[in-house]
Short mmCIF file of C-alpha atoms in Angstrom, two decimals:
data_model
loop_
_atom_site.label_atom_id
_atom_site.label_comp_id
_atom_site.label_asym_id
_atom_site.label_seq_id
_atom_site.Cartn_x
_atom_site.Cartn_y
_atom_site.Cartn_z
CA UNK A 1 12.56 -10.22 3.73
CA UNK A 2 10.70 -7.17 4.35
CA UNK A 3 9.59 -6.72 7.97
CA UNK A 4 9.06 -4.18 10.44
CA UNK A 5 11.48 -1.25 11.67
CA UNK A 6 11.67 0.57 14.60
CA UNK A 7 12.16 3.71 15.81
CA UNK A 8 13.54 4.02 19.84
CA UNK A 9 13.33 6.69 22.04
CA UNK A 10 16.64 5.49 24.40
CA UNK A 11 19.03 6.64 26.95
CA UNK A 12 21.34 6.48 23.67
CA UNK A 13 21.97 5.95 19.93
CA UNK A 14 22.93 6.59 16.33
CA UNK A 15 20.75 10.23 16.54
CA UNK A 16 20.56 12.45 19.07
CA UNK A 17 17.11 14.21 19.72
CA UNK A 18 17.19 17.70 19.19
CA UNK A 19 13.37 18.67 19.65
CA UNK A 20 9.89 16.74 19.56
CA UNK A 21 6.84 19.14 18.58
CA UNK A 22 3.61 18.42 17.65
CA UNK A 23 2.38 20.05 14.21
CA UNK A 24 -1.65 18.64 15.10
CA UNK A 25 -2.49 16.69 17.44
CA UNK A 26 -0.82 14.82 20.70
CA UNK A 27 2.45 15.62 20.57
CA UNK A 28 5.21 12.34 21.89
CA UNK A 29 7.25 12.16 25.25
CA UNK A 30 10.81 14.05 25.19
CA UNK A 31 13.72 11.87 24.88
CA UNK A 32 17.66 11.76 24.43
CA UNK A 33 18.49 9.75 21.86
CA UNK A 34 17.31 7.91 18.68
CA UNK A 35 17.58 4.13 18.24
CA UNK A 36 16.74 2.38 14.98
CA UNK A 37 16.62 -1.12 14.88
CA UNK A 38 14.91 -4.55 13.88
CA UNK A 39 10.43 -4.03 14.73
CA UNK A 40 10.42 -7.06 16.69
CA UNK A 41 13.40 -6.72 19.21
CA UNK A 42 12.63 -2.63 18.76
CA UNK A 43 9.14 -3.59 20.45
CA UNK A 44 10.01 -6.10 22.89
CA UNK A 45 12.98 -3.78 24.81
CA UNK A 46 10.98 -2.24 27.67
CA UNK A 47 13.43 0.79 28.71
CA UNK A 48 12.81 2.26 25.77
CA UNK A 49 10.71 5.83 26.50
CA UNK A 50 8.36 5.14 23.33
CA UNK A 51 8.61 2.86 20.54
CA UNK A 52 7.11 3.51 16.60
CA UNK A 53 7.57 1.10 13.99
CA UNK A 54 7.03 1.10 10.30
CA UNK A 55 7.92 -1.02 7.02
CA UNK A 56 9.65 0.13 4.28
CA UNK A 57 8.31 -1.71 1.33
CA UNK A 58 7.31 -0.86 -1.83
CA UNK A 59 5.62 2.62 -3.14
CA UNK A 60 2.09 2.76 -3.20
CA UNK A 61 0.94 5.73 -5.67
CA UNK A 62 4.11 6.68 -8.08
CA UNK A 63 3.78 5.77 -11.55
CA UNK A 64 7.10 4.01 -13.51
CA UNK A 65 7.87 7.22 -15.12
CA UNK A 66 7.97 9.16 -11.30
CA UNK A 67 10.28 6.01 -10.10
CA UNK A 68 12.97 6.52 -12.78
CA UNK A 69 13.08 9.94 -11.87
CA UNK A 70 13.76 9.06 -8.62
CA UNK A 71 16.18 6.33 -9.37
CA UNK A 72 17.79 8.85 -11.58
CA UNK A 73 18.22 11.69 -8.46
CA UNK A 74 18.09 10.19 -5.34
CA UNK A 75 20.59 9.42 -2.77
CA UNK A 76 21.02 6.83 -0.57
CA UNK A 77 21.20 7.59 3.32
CA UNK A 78 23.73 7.61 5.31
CA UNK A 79 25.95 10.23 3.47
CA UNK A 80 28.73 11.73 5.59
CA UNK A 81 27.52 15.14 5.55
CA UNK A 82 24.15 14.49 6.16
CA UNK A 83 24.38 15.10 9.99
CA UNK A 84 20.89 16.30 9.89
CA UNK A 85 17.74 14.14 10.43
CA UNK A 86 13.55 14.55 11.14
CA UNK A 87 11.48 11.68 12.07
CA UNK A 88 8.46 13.10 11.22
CA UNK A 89 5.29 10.39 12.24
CA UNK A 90 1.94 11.44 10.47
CA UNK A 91 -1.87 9.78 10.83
CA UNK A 92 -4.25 10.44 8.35
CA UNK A 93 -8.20 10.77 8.58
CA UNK A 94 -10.62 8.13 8.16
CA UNK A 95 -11.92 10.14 5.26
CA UNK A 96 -8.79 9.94 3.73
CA UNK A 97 -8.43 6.15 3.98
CA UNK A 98 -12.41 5.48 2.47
CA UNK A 99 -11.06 7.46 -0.28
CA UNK A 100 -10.24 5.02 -3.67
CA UNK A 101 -6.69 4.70 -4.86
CA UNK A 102 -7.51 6.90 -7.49
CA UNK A 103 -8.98 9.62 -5.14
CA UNK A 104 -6.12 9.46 -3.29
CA UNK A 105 -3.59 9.18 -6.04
CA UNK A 106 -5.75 12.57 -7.27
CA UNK A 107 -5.48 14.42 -4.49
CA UNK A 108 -1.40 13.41 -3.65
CA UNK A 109 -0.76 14.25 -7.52
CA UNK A 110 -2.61 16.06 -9.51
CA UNK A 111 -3.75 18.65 -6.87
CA UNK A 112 -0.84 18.49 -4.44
CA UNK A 113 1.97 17.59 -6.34
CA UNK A 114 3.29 15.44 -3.59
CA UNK A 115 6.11 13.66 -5.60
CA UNK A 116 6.58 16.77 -7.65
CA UNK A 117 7.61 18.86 -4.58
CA UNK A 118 9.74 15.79 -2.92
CA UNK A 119 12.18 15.85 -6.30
CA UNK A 120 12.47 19.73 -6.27
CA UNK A 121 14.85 18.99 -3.02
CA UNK A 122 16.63 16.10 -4.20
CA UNK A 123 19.35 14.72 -4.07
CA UNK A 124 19.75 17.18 -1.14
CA UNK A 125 17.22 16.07 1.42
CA UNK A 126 17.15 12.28 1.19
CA UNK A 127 13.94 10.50 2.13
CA UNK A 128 12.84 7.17 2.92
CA UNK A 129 8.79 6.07 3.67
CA UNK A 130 7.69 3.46 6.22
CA UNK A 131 4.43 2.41 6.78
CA UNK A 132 2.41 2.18 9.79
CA UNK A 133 -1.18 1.52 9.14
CA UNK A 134 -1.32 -2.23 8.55
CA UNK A 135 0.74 -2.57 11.87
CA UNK A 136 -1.58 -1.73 14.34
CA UNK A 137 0.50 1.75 15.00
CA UNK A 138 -0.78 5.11 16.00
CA UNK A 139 0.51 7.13 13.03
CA UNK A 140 -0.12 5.90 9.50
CA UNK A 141 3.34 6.82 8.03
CA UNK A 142 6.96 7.57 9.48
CA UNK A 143 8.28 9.58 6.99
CA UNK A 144 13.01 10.01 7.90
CA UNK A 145 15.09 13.16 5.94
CA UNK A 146 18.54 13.51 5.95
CA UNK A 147 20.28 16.39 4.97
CA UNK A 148 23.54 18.15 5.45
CA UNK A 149 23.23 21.62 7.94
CA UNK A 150 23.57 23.80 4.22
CA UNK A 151 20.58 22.17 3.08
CA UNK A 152 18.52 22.72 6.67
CA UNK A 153 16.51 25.98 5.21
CA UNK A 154 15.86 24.17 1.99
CA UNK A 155 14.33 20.96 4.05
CA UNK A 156 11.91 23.70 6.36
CA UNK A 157 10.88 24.86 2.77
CA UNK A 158 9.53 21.38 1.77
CA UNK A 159 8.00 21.13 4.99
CA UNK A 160 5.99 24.47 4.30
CA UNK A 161 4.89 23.91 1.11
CA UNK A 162 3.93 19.95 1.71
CA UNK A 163 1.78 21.48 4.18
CA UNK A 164 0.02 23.98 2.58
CA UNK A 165 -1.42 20.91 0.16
CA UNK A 166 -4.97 19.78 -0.18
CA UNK A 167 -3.34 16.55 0.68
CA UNK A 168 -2.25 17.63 4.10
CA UNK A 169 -5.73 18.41 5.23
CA UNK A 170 -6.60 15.22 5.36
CA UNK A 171 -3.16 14.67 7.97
CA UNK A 172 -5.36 14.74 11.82
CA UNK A 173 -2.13 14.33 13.45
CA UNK A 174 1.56 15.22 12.95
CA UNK A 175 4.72 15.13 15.01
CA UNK A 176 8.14 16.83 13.85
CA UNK A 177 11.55 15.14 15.64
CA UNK A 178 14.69 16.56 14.54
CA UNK A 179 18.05 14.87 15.58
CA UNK A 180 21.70 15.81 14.69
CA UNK A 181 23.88 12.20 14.63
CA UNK A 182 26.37 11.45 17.27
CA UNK A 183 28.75 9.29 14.90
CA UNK A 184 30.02 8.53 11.69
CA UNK A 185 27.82 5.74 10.28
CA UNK A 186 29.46 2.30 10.08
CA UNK A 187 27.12 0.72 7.49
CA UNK A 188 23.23 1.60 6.42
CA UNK A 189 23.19 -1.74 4.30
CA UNK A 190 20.45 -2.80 7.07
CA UNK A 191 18.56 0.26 6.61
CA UNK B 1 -8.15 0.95 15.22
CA UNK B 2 -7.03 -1.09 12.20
CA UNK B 3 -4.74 -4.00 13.48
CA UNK B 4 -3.62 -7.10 12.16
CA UNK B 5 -6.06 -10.44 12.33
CA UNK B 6 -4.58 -13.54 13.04
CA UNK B 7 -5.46 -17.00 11.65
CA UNK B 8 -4.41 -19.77 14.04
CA UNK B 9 -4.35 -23.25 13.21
CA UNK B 10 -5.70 -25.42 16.64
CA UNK B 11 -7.13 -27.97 18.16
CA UNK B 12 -10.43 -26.36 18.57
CA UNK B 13 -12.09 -23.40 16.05
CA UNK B 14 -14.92 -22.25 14.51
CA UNK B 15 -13.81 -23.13 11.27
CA UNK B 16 -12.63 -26.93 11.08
CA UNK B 17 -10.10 -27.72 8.53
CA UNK B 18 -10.83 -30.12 5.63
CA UNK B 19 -8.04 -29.82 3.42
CA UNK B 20 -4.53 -27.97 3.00
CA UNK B 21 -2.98 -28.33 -0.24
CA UNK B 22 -0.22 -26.73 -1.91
CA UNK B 23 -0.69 -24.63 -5.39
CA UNK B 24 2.70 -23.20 -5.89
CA UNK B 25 5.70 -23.91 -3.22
CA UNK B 26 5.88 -25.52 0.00
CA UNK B 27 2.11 -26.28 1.47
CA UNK B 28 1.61 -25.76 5.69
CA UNK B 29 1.24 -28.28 8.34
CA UNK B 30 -1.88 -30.63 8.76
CA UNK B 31 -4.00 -29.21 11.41
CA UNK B 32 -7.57 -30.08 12.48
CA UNK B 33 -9.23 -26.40 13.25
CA UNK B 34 -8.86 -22.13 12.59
CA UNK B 35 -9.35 -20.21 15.07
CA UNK B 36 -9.66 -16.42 13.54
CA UNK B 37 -8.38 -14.04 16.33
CA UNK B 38 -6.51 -10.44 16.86
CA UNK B 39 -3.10 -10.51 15.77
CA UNK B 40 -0.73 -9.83 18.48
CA UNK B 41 -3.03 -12.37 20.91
CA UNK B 42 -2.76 -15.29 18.15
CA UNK B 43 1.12 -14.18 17.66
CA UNK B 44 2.06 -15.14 21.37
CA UNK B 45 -0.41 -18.52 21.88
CA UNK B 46 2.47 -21.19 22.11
CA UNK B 47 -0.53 -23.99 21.30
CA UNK B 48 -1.34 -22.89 17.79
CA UNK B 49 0.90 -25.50 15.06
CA UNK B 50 0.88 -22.08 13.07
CA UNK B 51 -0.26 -18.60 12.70
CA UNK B 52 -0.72 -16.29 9.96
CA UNK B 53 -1.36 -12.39 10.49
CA UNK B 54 -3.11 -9.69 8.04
CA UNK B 55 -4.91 -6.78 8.13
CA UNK B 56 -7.72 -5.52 6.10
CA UNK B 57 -7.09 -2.87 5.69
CA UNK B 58 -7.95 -0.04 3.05
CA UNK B 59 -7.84 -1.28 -0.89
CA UNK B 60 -5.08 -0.49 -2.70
CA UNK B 61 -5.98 -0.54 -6.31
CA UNK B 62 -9.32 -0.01 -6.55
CA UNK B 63 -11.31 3.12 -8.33
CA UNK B 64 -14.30 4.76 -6.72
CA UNK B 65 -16.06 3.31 -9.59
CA UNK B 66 -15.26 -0.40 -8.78
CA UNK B 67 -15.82 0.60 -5.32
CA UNK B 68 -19.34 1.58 -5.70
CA UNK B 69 -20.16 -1.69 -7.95
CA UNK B 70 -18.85 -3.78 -5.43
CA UNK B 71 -20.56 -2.20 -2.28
CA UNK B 72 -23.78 -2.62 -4.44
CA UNK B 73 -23.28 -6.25 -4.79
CA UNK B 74 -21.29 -8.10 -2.09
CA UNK B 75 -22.43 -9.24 0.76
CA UNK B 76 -20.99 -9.42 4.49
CA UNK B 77 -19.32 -12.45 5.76
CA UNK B 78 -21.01 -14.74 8.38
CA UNK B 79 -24.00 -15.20 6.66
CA UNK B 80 -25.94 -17.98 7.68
CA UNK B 81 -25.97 -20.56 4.94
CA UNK B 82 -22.39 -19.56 3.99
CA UNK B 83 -20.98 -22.55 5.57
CA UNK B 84 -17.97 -23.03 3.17
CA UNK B 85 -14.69 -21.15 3.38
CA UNK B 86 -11.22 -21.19 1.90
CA UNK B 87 -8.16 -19.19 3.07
CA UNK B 88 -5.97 -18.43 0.43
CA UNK B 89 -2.37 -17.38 1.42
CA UNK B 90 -0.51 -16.61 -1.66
CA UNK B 91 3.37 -15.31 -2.15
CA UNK B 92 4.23 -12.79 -4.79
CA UNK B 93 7.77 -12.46 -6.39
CA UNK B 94 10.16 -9.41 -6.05
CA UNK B 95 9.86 -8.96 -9.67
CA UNK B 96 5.94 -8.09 -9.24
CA UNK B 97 7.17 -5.76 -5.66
CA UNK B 98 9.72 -3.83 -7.78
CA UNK B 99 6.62 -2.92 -10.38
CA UNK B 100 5.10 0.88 -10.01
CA UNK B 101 2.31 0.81 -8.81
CA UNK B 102 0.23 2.01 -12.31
CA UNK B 103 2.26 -1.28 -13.84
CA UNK B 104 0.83 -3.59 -11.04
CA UNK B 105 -2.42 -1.72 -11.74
CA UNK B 106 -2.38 -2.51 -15.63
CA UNK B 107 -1.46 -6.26 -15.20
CA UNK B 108 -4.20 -6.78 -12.16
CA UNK B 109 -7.00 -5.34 -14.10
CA UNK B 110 -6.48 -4.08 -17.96
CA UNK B 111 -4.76 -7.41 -18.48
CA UNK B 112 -5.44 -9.76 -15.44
CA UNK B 113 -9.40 -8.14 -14.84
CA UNK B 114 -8.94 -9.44 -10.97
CA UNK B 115 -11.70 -7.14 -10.27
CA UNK B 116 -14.13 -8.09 -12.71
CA UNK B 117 -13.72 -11.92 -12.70
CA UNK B 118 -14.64 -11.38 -8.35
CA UNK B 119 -17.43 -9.19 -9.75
CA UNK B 120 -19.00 -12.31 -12.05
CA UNK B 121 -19.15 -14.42 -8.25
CA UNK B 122 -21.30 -11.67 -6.16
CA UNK B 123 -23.02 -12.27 -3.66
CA UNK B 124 -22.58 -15.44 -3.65
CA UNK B 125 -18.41 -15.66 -3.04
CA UNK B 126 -17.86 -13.33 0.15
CA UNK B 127 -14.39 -12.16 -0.18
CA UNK B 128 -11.66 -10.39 2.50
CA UNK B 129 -8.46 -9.63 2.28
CA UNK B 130 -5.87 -9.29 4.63
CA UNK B 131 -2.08 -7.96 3.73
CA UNK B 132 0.61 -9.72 4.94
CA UNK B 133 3.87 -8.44 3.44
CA UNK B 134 4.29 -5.10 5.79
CA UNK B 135 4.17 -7.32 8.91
CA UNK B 136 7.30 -9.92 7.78
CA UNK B 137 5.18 -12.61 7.66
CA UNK B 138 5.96 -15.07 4.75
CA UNK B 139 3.02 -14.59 2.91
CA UNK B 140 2.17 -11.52 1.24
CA UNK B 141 -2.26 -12.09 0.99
CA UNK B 142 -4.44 -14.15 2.98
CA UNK B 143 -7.72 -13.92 1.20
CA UNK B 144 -10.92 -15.50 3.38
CA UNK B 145 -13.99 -16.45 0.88
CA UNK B 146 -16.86 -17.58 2.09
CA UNK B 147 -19.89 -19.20 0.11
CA UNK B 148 -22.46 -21.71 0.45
CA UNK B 149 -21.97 -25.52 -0.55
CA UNK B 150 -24.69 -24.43 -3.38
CA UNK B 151 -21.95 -22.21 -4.57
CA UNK B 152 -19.08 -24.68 -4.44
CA UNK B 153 -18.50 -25.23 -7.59
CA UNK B 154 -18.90 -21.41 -9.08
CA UNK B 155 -16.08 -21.43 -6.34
CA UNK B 156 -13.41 -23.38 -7.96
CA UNK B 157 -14.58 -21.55 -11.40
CA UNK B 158 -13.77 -18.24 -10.14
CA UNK B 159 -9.85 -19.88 -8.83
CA UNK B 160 -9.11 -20.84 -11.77
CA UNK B 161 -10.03 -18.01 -13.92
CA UNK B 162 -7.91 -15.74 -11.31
CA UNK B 163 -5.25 -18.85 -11.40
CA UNK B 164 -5.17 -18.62 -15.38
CA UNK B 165 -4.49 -14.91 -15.31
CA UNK B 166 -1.23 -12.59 -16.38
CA UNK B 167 -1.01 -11.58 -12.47
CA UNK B 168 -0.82 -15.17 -11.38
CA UNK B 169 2.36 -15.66 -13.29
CA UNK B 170 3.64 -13.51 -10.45
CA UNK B 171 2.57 -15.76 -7.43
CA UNK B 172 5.62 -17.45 -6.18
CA UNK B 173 3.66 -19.37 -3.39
CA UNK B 174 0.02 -20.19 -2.79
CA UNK B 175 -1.83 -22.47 -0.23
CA UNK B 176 -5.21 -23.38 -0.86
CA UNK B 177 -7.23 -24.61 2.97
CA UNK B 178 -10.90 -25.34 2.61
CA UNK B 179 -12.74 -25.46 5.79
CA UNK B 180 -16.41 -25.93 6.85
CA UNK B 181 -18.29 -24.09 9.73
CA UNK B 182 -18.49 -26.10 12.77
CA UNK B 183 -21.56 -23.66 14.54
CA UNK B 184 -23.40 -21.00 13.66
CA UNK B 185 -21.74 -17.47 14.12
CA UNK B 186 -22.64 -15.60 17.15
CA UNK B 187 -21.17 -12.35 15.64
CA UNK B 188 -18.80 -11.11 12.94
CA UNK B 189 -18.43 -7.72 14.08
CA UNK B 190 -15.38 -8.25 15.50
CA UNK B 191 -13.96 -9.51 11.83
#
């Protein structure tokens, strides 16, 4: 079933926090480590030092043609040379949320070229969405990259030129974790 | 904020329950009352015989067009003589998740025209929807109408048009629950 997954800030985990900084807006506490785990028991553990959940279920805006494309070049997380990670959590204006599905879907495609820009760096930087919004969170998306380190200066160009789209002035806040991970993945089947 | 609602089956509501019936799939318990409440407070009541969370929150297929017709013609909830309801939780299958979202699109209103069957029932059938599916809760709608008894019958008109559809061939599950108001609102501002 689809359901809720969370994002720890712990004494310890799978990813190992490298940096927290804010992009706009209130930036989140500093922390060690990365946890991910199941929303519920995620929200419910009270040592962690902040807690964000999101669900990853189904795309919102891309067309059938865009999801082949995707099928056809992306990668599944949880490579073994993708050491590399950001957690990067993003809210969105009221503005952009009164906006129509097809004023949105205008403004992510046909001006910013949202999903355009996301498939010029894959397979390399491997993606995966979660939403926020319906769960009562304080960011609207929690967007997770992977990457290997040779593919680190092609991820900060995505980040640049995702942010210099119409799209992202409608982002009011924006906070960019990187983490490096401490072990060898056993399984991402629950990912 | 935006936050999930949660509708509580009790012993005591504003709403009292007449009937719960099953269209598609396994119906829910008898209870006597709904009490309509925020989510994470209806969640952890241990008295409720069930609960089921949404949250309404931005439209998701929508144009600007259809937007403006319907802010033209419907009319809030919790108006006076509107005391009929129905809560409509309904299921859909993984086949209809796995769609893009400009296939979903097509079906719901080229083929299905979800939006313009609703249209044919304003003002008289007030309409909200709450989504389900992001929270892991086992339905993926709750849709609350609400209509006068004069209206009753252009009620059940407008469910089965929307029942005879090409979209409704992708509702796994669907529980109808009629209820009647048992005082007059103080307030819906909080809904």
């Amino acid at each position: 079933m689809i359901a809720p997954t969370a994002f720890c800030a712990a004494g310890a985990g799978e990813w190992q926090i490298e940096t927290i900084r804010s992009i706009l807006g209130p930036t989140l506490p500093a922390a060690g480590f990365l946890k991910i785990t199941d929303g519920d028991a995620g929200k419910n553990e009270q040592s962690n030092l902040w807690t964000l959940r999101g669900t990853a279920g189904h795309a919102r805006y891309v067309t059938r043609s865009e999801t082949n494309q995707l099928l056809e070049r992306q990668e599944a997380l949880g490579r073994k040379g993708a050491t590399c990670a950001a957690l990067i959590p993003i809210r969105k204006s009221e503005t952009w949320w009164t906006l129509a599905q097809d004023e949105r879907r205008s403004i992510m495609e046909e001006k910013s070229r949202h999903f355009g820009i996301g498939m010029d760096y894959l397979p390399a930087v491997a993606r995966k969405l979660y939403h926020s919004r319906d769960l009562g969170e304080p960011f609207d998306f929690l967007t997770w990259f992977e990457f290997s380190p040779d593919s680190a200066s092609a991820f900060e160009e995505l980040l640049g030129r995702l942010r210099a789209t119409e799209e992202w002035q409608y982002v009011e806040r924006e906070v960019e974790i990187r983490l490096t991970r401490t072990m060898i993945p056993q399984s991402t089947a629950d990912r």
